[in-house]
Amino acid sequence: MAESLHKTRLYHKVFQTRWFAIEATTEAYSNSEPYYRLSCGDSAVILGVTRDKKIILVRQFRPALGVYTLEFPSGYINDGESRVDAAEREFAEETGFVCDSMTYIGSFTVAPSRINTMLHFFLGKDARPVIEERAEKEIEVVLVTEDKLKQLISDGLLLEVAGSAIYLAARLKGLL
Amino acid sequence: MAESLHKTRLYHKVFQTRWFAIEATTEAYSNSEPYYRLSCGDSAVILGVTRDKKIILVRQFRPALGVYTLEFPSGYINDGESRVDAAEREFAEETGFVCDSMTYIGSFTVAPSRINTMLHFFLGKDARPVIEERAEKEIEVVLVTEDKLKQLISDGLLLEVAGSAIYLAARLKGLL
């Protein structure tokens, strides 16, 4: 399904950066104006769990918001890269951990009113630290229990909606 | 906190539509390039529950994805409008229902890597249909039990991550 979402209307690029494009419908959408969407690659998001049931979060500065956030590890899927390979690569780059298994949980949309990207969720089991020199040194790794994670969400300290979504999907599917 | 998020870096507009703007940092961010973010108003998202414990979803066409989606009612907060007023207005416009109470659940970010907007979640209790001529006729109202909602999320049929987040926040806070 994720593939088909991107191709059902005719859009053309009207603004381009290295990370995303703004696309407009070729036909008027309302009041003679086109419909605009943000177009960018899909991402993998990883819920990694250690052998002693700790969940792995990352703390980093987010310039779009101007604050430090606590999130699940995630990142763009490169051209030609499979989703699971991207999940393993991003998880290792951001945390320095690797997992014994990486299981697909599901795919979700980040903002269906305006953005065409999909998030592909993965559960990484038996995560353990193996990489001494992490690729992304400005990211801090934070290990929490499941109860602590729920408390963070309830207290509004895990701000991103995708974090709630990957945890709930894994829990509802009985994967955690 | 939501207010402070928008003002901590210097950005200028480089592309503007009626619904959102693309802003770039005034200083270079990496490789001599600025950091780009999508800037738009905050939204209210509403988890409305009827007296017989049905949860109110909306089904609508989303041109950014080219598909029909099932979501919680939501919409932009107008200039000068309070968050709770926006929640009540958007809920009535999209569903034709009104609630006896509208309780603030919390505020979350939709995509902290790229977008500066916040979603403000509200729980509407004792929702009942009162408006015969809805403002947004192209939106279909869908009532589900909590078990059905969990099944939809687990099956990947409630695609938006914000839907998982508002449900989980309300559940973890003991509001449902």
PDB file of N, CA and C in Angstrom, chain B residues 16-60:
ATOM      1  N   GLN B  16       5.862  30.194   0.357  1.00  0.00           N
ATOM      2  CA  GLN B  16       4.644  30.433   1.140  1.00  0.00           C
ATOM      3  C   GLN B  16       3.421  29.929   0.379  1.00  0.00           C
ATOM      4  N   THR B  17       2.552  29.189   1.046  1.00  0.00           N
ATOM      5  CA  THR B  17       1.240  28.870   0.483  1.00  0.00           C
ATOM      6  C   THR B  17       0.191  29.398   1.462  1.00  0.00           C
ATOM      7  N   ARG B  18      -1.072  29.231   1.112  1.00  0.00           N
ATOM      8  CA  ARG B  18      -2.147  29.676   2.014  1.00  0.00           C
ATOM      9  C   ARG B  18      -2.153  28.882   3.310  1.00  0.00           C
ATOM     10  N   TRP B  19      -1.581  27.658   3.287  1.00  0.00           N
ATOM     11  CA  TRP B  19      -1.717  26.758   4.428  1.00  0.00           C
ATOM     12  C   TRP B  19      -0.448  26.606   5.272  1.00  0.00           C
ATOM     13  N   PHE B  20       0.705  26.815   4.632  1.00  0.00           N
ATOM     14  CA  PHE B  20       1.964  26.640   5.363  1.00  0.00           C
ATOM     15  C   PHE B  20       3.061  27.428   4.666  1.00  0.00           C
ATOM     16  N   ALA B  21       4.202  27.574   5.343  1.00  0.00           N
ATOM     17  CA  ALA B  21       5.375  28.230   4.751  1.00  0.00           C
ATOM     18  C   ALA B  21       6.577  27.311   4.904  1.00  0.00           C
ATOM     19  N   ILE B  22       7.558  27.440   4.014  1.00  0.00           N
ATOM     20  CA  ILE B  22       8.868  26.830   4.227  1.00  0.00           C
ATOM     21  C   ILE B  22       9.786  27.944   4.722  1.00  0.00           C
ATOM     22  N   GLU B  23      10.468  27.679   5.830  1.00  0.00           N
ATOM     23  CA  GLU B  23      11.369  28.657   6.413  1.00  0.00           C
ATOM     24  C   GLU B  23      12.782  28.088   6.434  1.00  0.00           C
ATOM     25  N   ALA B  24      13.769  28.960   6.266  1.00  0.00           N
ATOM     26  CA  ALA B  24      15.176  28.561   6.296  1.00  0.00           C
ATOM     27  C   ALA B  24      15.876  29.325   7.419  1.00  0.00           C
ATOM     28  N   THR B  25      16.842  28.660   8.048  1.00  0.00           N
ATOM     29  CA  THR B  25      17.629  29.371   9.068  1.00  0.00           C
ATOM     30  C   THR B  25      18.437  30.475   8.394  1.00  0.00           C
ATOM     31  N   THR B  26      18.599  31.583   9.100  1.00  0.00           N
ATOM     32  CA  THR B  26      19.345  32.703   8.526  1.00  0.00           C
ATOM     33  C   THR B  26      20.838  32.404   8.467  1.00  0.00           C
ATOM     34  N   GLU B  27      21.306  31.487   9.318  1.00  0.00           N
ATOM     35  CA  GLU B  27      22.709  31.065   9.251  1.00  0.00           C
ATOM     36  C   GLU B  27      22.791  29.665   8.652  1.00  0.00           C
ATOM     37  N   ALA B  28      23.942  29.346   8.063  1.00  0.00           N
ATOM     38  CA  ALA B  28      24.150  28.019   7.486  1.00  0.00           C
ATOM     39  C   ALA B  28      24.070  26.968   8.590  1.00  0.00           C
ATOM     40  N   TYR B  29      23.549  25.795   8.232  1.00  0.00           N
ATOM     41  CA  TYR B  29      23.362  24.741   9.221  1.00  0.00           C
ATOM     42  C   TYR B  29      24.365  23.601   9.022  1.00  0.00           C
ATOM     43  N   SER B  30      24.512  23.142   7.792  1.00  0.00           N
ATOM     44  CA  SER B  30      25.523  22.114   7.484  1.00  0.00           C
ATOM     45  C   SER B  30      25.902  22.227   6.021  1.00  0.00           C
ATOM     46  N   ASN B  31      27.162  21.968   5.704  1.00  0.00           N
ATOM     47  CA  ASN B  31      27.658  22.074   4.319  1.00  0.00           C
ATOM     48  C   ASN B  31      27.266  23.397   3.678  1.00  0.00           C
ATOM     49  N   SER B  32      27.335  24.478   4.416  1.00  0.00           N
ATOM     50  CA  SER B  32      26.993  25.834   3.944  1.00  0.00           C
ATOM     51  C   SER B  32      25.527  25.996   3.570  1.00  0.00           C
ATOM     52  N   GLU B  33      24.685  24.997   3.885  1.00  0.00           N
ATOM     53  CA  GLU B  33      23.275  25.112   3.544  1.00  0.00           C
ATOM     54  C   GLU B  33      22.464  25.467   4.792  1.00  0.00           C
ATOM     55  N   PRO B  34      21.352  26.186   4.606  1.00  0.00           N
ATOM     56  CA  PRO B  34      20.502  26.454   5.765  1.00  0.00           C
ATOM     57  C   PRO B  34      19.710  25.204   6.163  1.00  0.00           C
ATOM     58  N   TYR B  35      19.103  25.259   7.333  1.00  0.00           N
ATOM     59  CA  TYR B  35      18.168  24.208   7.734  1.00  0.00           C
ATOM     60  C   TYR B  35      16.777  24.670   7.335  1.00  0.00           C
ATOM     61  N   TYR B  36      16.015  23.779   6.712  1.00  0.00           N
ATOM     62  CA  TYR B  36      14.662  24.124   6.282  1.00  0.00           C
ATOM     63  C   TYR B  36      13.635  23.446   7.182  1.00  0.00           C
ATOM     64  N   ARG B  37      12.594  24.192   7.498  1.00  0.00           N
ATOM     65  CA  ARG B  37      11.483  23.563   8.210  1.00  0.00           C
ATOM     66  C   ARG B  37      10.168  23.995   7.587  1.00  0.00           C
ATOM     67  N   LEU B  38       9.147  23.170   7.796  1.00  0.00           N
ATOM     68  CA  LEU B  38       7.793  23.533   7.402  1.00  0.00           C
ATOM     69  C   LEU B  38       7.148  24.201   8.605  1.00  0.00           C
ATOM     70  N   SER B  39       6.576  25.365   8.372  1.00  0.00           N
ATOM     71  CA  SER B  39       5.977  26.136   9.451  1.00  0.00           C
ATOM     72  C   SER B  39       4.483  26.291   9.190  1.00  0.00           C
ATOM     73  N   CYS B  40       3.666  25.897  10.150  1.00  0.00           N
ATOM     74  CA  CYS B  40       2.226  26.128  10.003  1.00  0.00           C
ATOM     75  C   CYS B  40       1.605  26.214  11.384  1.00  0.00           C
ATOM     76  N   GLY B  41       0.351  26.592  11.430  1.00  0.00           N
ATOM     77  CA  GLY B  41      -0.335  26.780  12.705  1.00  0.00           C
ATOM     78  C   GLY B  41      -0.512  25.467  13.445  1.00  0.00           C
ATOM     79  N   ASP B  42      -0.729  25.554  14.751  1.00  0.00           N
ATOM     80  CA  ASP B  42      -1.014  24.367  15.553  1.00  0.00           C
ATOM     81  C   ASP B  42      -2.431  23.861  15.262  1.00  0.00           C
ATOM     82  N   SER B  43      -2.666  22.594  15.573  1.00  0.00           N
ATOM     83  CA  SER B  43      -3.979  21.983  15.362  1.00  0.00           C
ATOM     84  C   SER B  43      -4.537  21.420  16.661  1.00  0.00           C
ATOM     85  N   ALA B  44      -5.848  21.315  16.708  1.00  0.00           N
ATOM     86  CA  ALA B  44      -6.531  20.587  17.776  1.00  0.00           C
ATOM     87  C   ALA B  44      -6.972  19.231  17.226  1.00  0.00           C
ATOM     88  N   VAL B  45      -6.796  18.177  18.032  1.00  0.00           N
ATOM     89  CA  VAL B  45      -7.246  16.829  17.666  1.00  0.00           C
ATOM     90  C   VAL B  45      -8.197  16.367  18.772  1.00  0.00           C
ATOM     91  N   ILE B  46      -9.318  15.754  18.385  1.00  0.00           N
ATOM     92  CA  ILE B  46     -10.357  15.462  19.370  1.00  0.00           C
ATOM     93  C   ILE B  46     -10.705  13.979  19.399  1.00  0.00           C
ATOM     94  N   LEU B  47     -10.610  13.392  20.601  1.00  0.00           N
ATOM     95  CA  LEU B  47     -11.106  12.041  20.820  1.00  0.00           C
ATOM     96  C   LEU B  47     -12.489  12.204  21.474  1.00  0.00           C
ATOM     97  N   GLY B  48     -13.535  12.085  20.653  1.00  0.00           N
ATOM     98  CA  GLY B  48     -14.904  12.244  21.147  1.00  0.00           C
ATOM     99  C   GLY B  48     -15.520  10.897  21.464  1.00  0.00           C
ATOM    100  N   VAL B  49     -16.201  10.820  22.610  1.00  0.00           N
ATOM    101  CA  VAL B  49     -16.828   9.563  23.050  1.00  0.00           C
ATOM    102  C   VAL B  49     -18.311   9.811  23.309  1.00  0.00           C
ATOM    103  N   THR B  50     -19.164   8.936  22.774  1.00  0.00           N
ATOM    104  CA  THR B  50     -20.610   9.060  23.005  1.00  0.00           C
ATOM    105  C   THR B  50     -20.977   8.477  24.375  1.00  0.00           C
ATOM    106  N   ARG B  51     -22.243   8.678  24.795  1.00  0.00           N
ATOM    107  CA  ARG B  51     -22.677   8.143  26.103  1.00  0.00           C
ATOM    108  C   ARG B  51     -22.584   6.622  26.159  1.00  0.00           C
ATOM    109  N   ASP B  52     -22.756   5.963  25.008  1.00  0.00           N
ATOM    110  CA  ASP B  52     -22.633   4.493  25.006  1.00  0.00           C
ATOM    111  C   ASP B  52     -21.212   4.058  24.598  1.00  0.00           C
ATOM    112  N   LYS B  53     -20.217   4.928  24.896  1.00  0.00           N
ATOM    113  CA  LYS B  53     -18.782   4.571  24.806  1.00  0.00           C
ATOM    114  C   LYS B  53     -18.279   4.298  23.389  1.00  0.00           C
ATOM    115  N   LYS B  54     -18.975   4.842  22.405  1.00  0.00           N
ATOM    116  CA  LYS B  54     -18.447   4.761  21.034  1.00  0.00           C
ATOM    117  C   LYS B  54     -17.481   5.930  20.783  1.00  0.00           C
ATOM    118  N   ILE B  55     -16.396   5.627  20.088  1.00  0.00           N
ATOM    119  CA  ILE B  55     -15.384   6.627  19.741  1.00  0.00           C
ATOM    120  C   ILE B  55     -15.645   7.113  18.315  1.00  0.00           C
ATOM    121  N   ILE B  56     -15.525   8.414  18.118  1.00  0.00           N
ATOM    122  CA  ILE B  56     -15.938   9.030  16.854  1.00  0.00           C
ATOM    123  C   ILE B  56     -14.730   9.292  15.957  1.00  0.00           C
ATOM    124  N   LEU B  57     -14.712   8.617  14.799  1.00  0.00           N
ATOM    125  CA  LEU B  57     -13.656   8.807  13.799  1.00  0.00           C
ATOM    126  C   LEU B  57     -14.250   9.460  12.555  1.00  0.00           C
ATOM    127  N   VAL B  58     -13.385   9.988  11.691  1.00  0.00           N
ATOM    128  CA  VAL B  58     -13.836  10.553  10.418  1.00  0.00           C
ATOM    129  C   VAL B  58     -13.061   9.895   9.276  1.00  0.00           C
ATOM    130  N   ARG B  59     -13.798   9.662   8.195  1.00  0.00           N
ATOM    131  CA  ARG B  59     -13.210   9.076   6.990  1.00  0.00           C
ATOM    132  C   ARG B  59     -13.230  10.141   5.910  1.00  0.00           C
ATOM    133  N   GLN B  60     -12.072  10.408   5.294  1.00  0.00           N
ATOM    134  CA  GLN B  60     -12.019  11.473   4.295  1.00  0.00           C
ATOM    135  C   GLN B  60     -10.912  11.203   3.292  1.00  0.00           C
TER     136      GLN B  60
END
